[in-house]
Coordinates of C-alpha atoms in Angstrom, one line a residue:
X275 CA 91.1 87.7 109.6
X276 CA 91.5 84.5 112.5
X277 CA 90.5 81.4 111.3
X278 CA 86.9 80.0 111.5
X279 CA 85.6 84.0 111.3
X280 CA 85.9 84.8 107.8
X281 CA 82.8 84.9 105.4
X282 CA 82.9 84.1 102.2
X283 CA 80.3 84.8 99.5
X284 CA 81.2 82.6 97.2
X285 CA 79.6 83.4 93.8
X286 CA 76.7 80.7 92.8
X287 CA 77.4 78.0 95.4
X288 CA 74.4 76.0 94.4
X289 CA 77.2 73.9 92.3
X290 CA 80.2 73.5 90.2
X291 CA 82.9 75.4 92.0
X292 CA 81.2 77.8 94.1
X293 CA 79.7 74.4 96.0
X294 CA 83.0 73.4 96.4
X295 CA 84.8 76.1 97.3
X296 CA 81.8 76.8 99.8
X297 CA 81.2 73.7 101.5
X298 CA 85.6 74.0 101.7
X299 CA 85.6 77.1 103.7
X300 CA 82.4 75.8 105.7
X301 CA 84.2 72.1 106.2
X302 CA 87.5 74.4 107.6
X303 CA 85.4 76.7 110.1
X304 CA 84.1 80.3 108.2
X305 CA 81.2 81.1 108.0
X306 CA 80.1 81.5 104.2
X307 CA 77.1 83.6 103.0
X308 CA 76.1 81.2 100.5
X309 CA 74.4 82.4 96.7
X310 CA 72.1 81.0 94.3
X311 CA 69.2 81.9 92.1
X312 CA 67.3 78.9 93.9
X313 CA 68.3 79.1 97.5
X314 CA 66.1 75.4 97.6
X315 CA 69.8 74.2 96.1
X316 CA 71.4 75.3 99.4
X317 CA 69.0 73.3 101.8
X318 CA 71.9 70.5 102.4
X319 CA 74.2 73.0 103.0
X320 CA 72.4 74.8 105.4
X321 CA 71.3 71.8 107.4
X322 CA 74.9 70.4 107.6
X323 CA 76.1 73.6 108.9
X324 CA 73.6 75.4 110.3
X325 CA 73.8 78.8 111.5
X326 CA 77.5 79.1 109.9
X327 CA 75.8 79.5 106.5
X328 CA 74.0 82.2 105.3
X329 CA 71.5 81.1 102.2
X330 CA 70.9 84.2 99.9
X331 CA 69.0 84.8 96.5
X332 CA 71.0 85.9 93.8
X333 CA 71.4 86.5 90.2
X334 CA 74.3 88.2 89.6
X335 CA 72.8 89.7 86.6
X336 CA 70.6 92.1 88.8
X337 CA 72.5 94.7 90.2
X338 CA 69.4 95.5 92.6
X339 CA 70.0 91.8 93.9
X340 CA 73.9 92.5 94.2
X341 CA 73.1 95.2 96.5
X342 CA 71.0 93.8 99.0
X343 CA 72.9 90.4 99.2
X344 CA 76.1 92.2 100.2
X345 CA 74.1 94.3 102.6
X346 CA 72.2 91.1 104.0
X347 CA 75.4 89.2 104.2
X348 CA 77.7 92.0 106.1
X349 CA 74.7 92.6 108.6
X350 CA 74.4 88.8 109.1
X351 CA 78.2 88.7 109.8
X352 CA 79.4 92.1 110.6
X353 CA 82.1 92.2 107.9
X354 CA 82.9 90.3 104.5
X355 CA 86.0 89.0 104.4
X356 CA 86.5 87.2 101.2
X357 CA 84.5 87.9 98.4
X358 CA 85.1 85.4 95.3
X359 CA 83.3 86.4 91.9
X360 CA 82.7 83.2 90.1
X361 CA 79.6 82.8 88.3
X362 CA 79.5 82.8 85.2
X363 CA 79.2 80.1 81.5
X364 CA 80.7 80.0 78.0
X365 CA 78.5 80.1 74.5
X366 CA 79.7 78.6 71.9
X367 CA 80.9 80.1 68.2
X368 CA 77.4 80.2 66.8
X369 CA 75.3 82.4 68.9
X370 CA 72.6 85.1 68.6
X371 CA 72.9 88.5 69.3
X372 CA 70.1 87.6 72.7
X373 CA 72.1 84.6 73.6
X374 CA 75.9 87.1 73.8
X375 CA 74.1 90.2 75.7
X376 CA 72.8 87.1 78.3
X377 CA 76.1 86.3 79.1
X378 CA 77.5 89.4 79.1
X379 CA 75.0 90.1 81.5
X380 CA 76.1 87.3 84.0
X381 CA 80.0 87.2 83.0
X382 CA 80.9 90.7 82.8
X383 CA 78.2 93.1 84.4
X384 CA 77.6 90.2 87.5
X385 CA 81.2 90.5 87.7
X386 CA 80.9 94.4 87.9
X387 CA 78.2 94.8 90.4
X388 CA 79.3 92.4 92.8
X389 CA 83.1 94.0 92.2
X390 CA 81.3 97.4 93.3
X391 CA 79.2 96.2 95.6
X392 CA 82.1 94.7 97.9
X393 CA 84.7 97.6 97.9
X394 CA 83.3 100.1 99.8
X395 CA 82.8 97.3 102.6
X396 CA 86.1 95.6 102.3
X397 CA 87.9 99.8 101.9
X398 CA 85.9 100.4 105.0
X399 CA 87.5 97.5 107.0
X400 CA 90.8 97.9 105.4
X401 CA 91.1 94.5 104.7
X402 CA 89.7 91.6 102.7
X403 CA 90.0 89.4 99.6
X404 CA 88.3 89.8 95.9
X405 CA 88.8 86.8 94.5
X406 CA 87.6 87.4 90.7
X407 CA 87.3 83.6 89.0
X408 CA 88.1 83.7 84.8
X409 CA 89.5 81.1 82.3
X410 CA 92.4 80.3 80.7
X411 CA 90.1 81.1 77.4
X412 CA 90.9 84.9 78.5
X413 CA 94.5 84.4 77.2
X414 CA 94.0 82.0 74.9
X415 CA 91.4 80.6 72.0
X416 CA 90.6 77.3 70.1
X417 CA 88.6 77.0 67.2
X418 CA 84.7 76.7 67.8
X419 CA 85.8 77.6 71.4
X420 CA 83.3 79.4 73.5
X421 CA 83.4 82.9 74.0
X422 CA 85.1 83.6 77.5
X423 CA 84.5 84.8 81.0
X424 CA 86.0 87.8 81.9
X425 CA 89.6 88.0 82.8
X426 CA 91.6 89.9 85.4
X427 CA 90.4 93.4 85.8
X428 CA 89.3 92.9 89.6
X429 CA 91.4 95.0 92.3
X430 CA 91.2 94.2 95.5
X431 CA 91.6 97.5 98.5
X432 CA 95.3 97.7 98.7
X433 CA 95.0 98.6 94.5
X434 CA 96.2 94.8 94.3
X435 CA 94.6 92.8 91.4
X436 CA 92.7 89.7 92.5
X437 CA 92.1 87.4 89.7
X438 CA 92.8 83.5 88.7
X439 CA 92.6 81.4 85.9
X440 CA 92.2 77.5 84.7
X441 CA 91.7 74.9 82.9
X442 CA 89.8 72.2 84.9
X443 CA 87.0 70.0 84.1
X444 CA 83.7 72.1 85.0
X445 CA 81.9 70.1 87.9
X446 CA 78.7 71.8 86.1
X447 CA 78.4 70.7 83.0
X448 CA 80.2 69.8 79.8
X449 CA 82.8 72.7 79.1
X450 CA 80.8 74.9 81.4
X451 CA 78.7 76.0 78.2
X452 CA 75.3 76.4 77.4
X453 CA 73.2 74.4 75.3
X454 CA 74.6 74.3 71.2
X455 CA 72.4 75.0 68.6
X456 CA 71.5 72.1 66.6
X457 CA 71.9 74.2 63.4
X458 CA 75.7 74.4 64.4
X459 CA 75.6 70.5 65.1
X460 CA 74.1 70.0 61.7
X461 CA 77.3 71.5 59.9
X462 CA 78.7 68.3 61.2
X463 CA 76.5 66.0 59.6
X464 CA 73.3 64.4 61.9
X465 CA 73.3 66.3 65.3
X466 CA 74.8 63.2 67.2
X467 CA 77.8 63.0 64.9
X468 CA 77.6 66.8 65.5
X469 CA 78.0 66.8 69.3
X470 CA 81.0 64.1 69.1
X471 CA 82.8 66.5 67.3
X472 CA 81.8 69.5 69.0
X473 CA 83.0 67.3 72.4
X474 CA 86.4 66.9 70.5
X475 CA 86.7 70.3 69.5
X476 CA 87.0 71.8 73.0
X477 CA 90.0 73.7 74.1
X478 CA 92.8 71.0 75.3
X479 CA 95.7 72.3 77.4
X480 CA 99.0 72.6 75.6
X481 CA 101.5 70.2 77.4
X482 CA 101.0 66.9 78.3
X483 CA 98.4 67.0 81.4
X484 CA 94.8 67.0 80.8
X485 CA 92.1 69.3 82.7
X486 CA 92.4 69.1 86.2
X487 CA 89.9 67.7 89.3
X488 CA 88.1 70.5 90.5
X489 CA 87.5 69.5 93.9
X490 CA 91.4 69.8 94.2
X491 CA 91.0 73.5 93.9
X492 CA 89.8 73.7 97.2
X493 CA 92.8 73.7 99.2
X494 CA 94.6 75.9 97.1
X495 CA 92.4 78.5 96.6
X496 CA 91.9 78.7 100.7
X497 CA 95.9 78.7 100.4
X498 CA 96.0 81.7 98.5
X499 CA 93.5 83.2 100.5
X500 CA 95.2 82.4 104.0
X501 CA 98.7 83.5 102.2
X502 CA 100.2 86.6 103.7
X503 CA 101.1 88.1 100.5
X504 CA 98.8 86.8 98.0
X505 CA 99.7 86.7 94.0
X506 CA 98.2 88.9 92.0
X507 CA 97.1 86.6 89.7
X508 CA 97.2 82.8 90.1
X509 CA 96.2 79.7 87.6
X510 CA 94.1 76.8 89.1
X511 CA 95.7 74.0 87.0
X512 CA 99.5 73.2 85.8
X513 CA 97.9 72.9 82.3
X514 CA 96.6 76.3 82.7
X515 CA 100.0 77.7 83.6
X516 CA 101.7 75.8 80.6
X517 CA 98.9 77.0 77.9
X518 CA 99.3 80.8 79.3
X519 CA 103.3 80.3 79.3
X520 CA 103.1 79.2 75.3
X521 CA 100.6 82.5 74.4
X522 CA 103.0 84.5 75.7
X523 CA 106.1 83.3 74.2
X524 CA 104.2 83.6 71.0
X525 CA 102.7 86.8 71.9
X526 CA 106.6 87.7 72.9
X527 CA 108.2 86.7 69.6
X528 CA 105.8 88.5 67.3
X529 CA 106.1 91.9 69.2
X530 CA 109.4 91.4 69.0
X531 CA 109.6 90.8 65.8
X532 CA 107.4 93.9 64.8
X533 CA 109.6 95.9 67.4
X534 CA 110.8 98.5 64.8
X535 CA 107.2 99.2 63.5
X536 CA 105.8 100.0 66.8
X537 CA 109.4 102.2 67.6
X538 CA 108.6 103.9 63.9
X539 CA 105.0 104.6 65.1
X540 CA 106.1 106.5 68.1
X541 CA 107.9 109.3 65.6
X542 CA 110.5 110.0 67.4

């Protein structure tokens, strides 16, 4: 991949990290096939770079869309370099059954058909990057926490995971969530009181640093791609790596612990 020729569809670049991890690889010289459900949110984009940017329509929930947006963007470009699966939100603890199947329709299918989308291209050019975006809420929980993005599970052509994980402010919107019901913010007392507390109830890294700036994830994140030999899985924030390191030493003493159950359970 030489520099200034890769493309990069970069989830939903319309804001929040995709916009800044697109207008990144634009800024350093690729050419990025740019995705949002309201391509009218990529105008600035496009008229800053031009003909380097592709605009595309996407909702990653519609698999159709998936399809032809890959297509569009590798006949644009003649290949796809590096792929990176971000969209996605968090709900919070009281949701409907409608409100759950919605996101599992963007944060686990949209991460599906794009993942099978891409492959075929990036197996058929024996190269490329599939950058699949979660959250640090894949390892770990928090009371009233919402309910996370998918985590891991992305492999890129080599049979090499691609996958990362953080704990960042969201440039989108407050915890990345969608709207709470004001029946949960009523539990709390009157709905203002309610929102205070759901605002202090959010997931806070363990360790002493706070959530990251996301527009420092830019130059790391075109770090690991440009790296020769790539992690496997990487965190986007020291907080995140310092929460992940404490669930697994906790994780690590209780299996541990229960060692002689699961030998006893194996019968032999």
């Amino acid at each position: 991949m030489a520099k200034g020729e890769q493309q990069c569809p970069a989830g939903s670049a319309s804001r929040g990290f995709g916009r800044i991890w697109a207008r990144a690889a634009l800024a350093r010289g690729d050419r990025v096939a740019a995705t949002a459900r309201d391509v009218a949110s990529l105008a600035d984009l496009v008229t800053e770079f031009s003909d380097v940017v592709l605009p595309l329509r996407l909702d990653v929930s519609d698999k159709q869309q998936v399809t032809e947006a890959v297509a569009t963007a590798r006949e644009a470009f003649g290949r796809i370099d590096v792929v990176v699966n971000n969209a996605g939100y968090g709900l919070v603890e009281d949701v409907t059954e409608e409100r759950a199947r919605a996101q599992l329709d963007t944060n686990f299918f949209g991460t599906l058909w794009v993942t099978q989308a891409v492959l075929p291209v990036l197996r058929e050019q024996g190269s490329g990057h599939l950058l699949q975006v979660s959250s640090i809420a894949g390892i770990a929980s928090w009371p009233m926490g919402p309910l996370p993005r998918l985590q891991g599970g992305g492999r890129g052509p080599d049979g090499r995971p691609r996958a990362g994980g953080g704990a960042l402010r969201d440039p989108c919107n407050a915890a990345g969530t969608r709207p709470v019901p004001h029946r949960l913010a009523r539990q709390f007392g009157r709905v203002g009181r309610g929102r205070t507390a759901l605002r202090r109830a959010r997931p806070r890294p363990v360790g002493r640093r706070g959530p990251g700036d996301p527009e420092a994830t830019a130059g790391p994140l075109m770090e690991l791609v440009d790296a020769e030999r790539p992690p496997l899985c990487a965190f986007l924030g020291a907080s995140a790596l310092e929460t992940a390191r404490a669930v697994y030493e906790d994780r690590l003493h209780i299996w541990e612990l229960w060692g002689p159950v699961a030998k006893a359970a194996q019968g032999n």
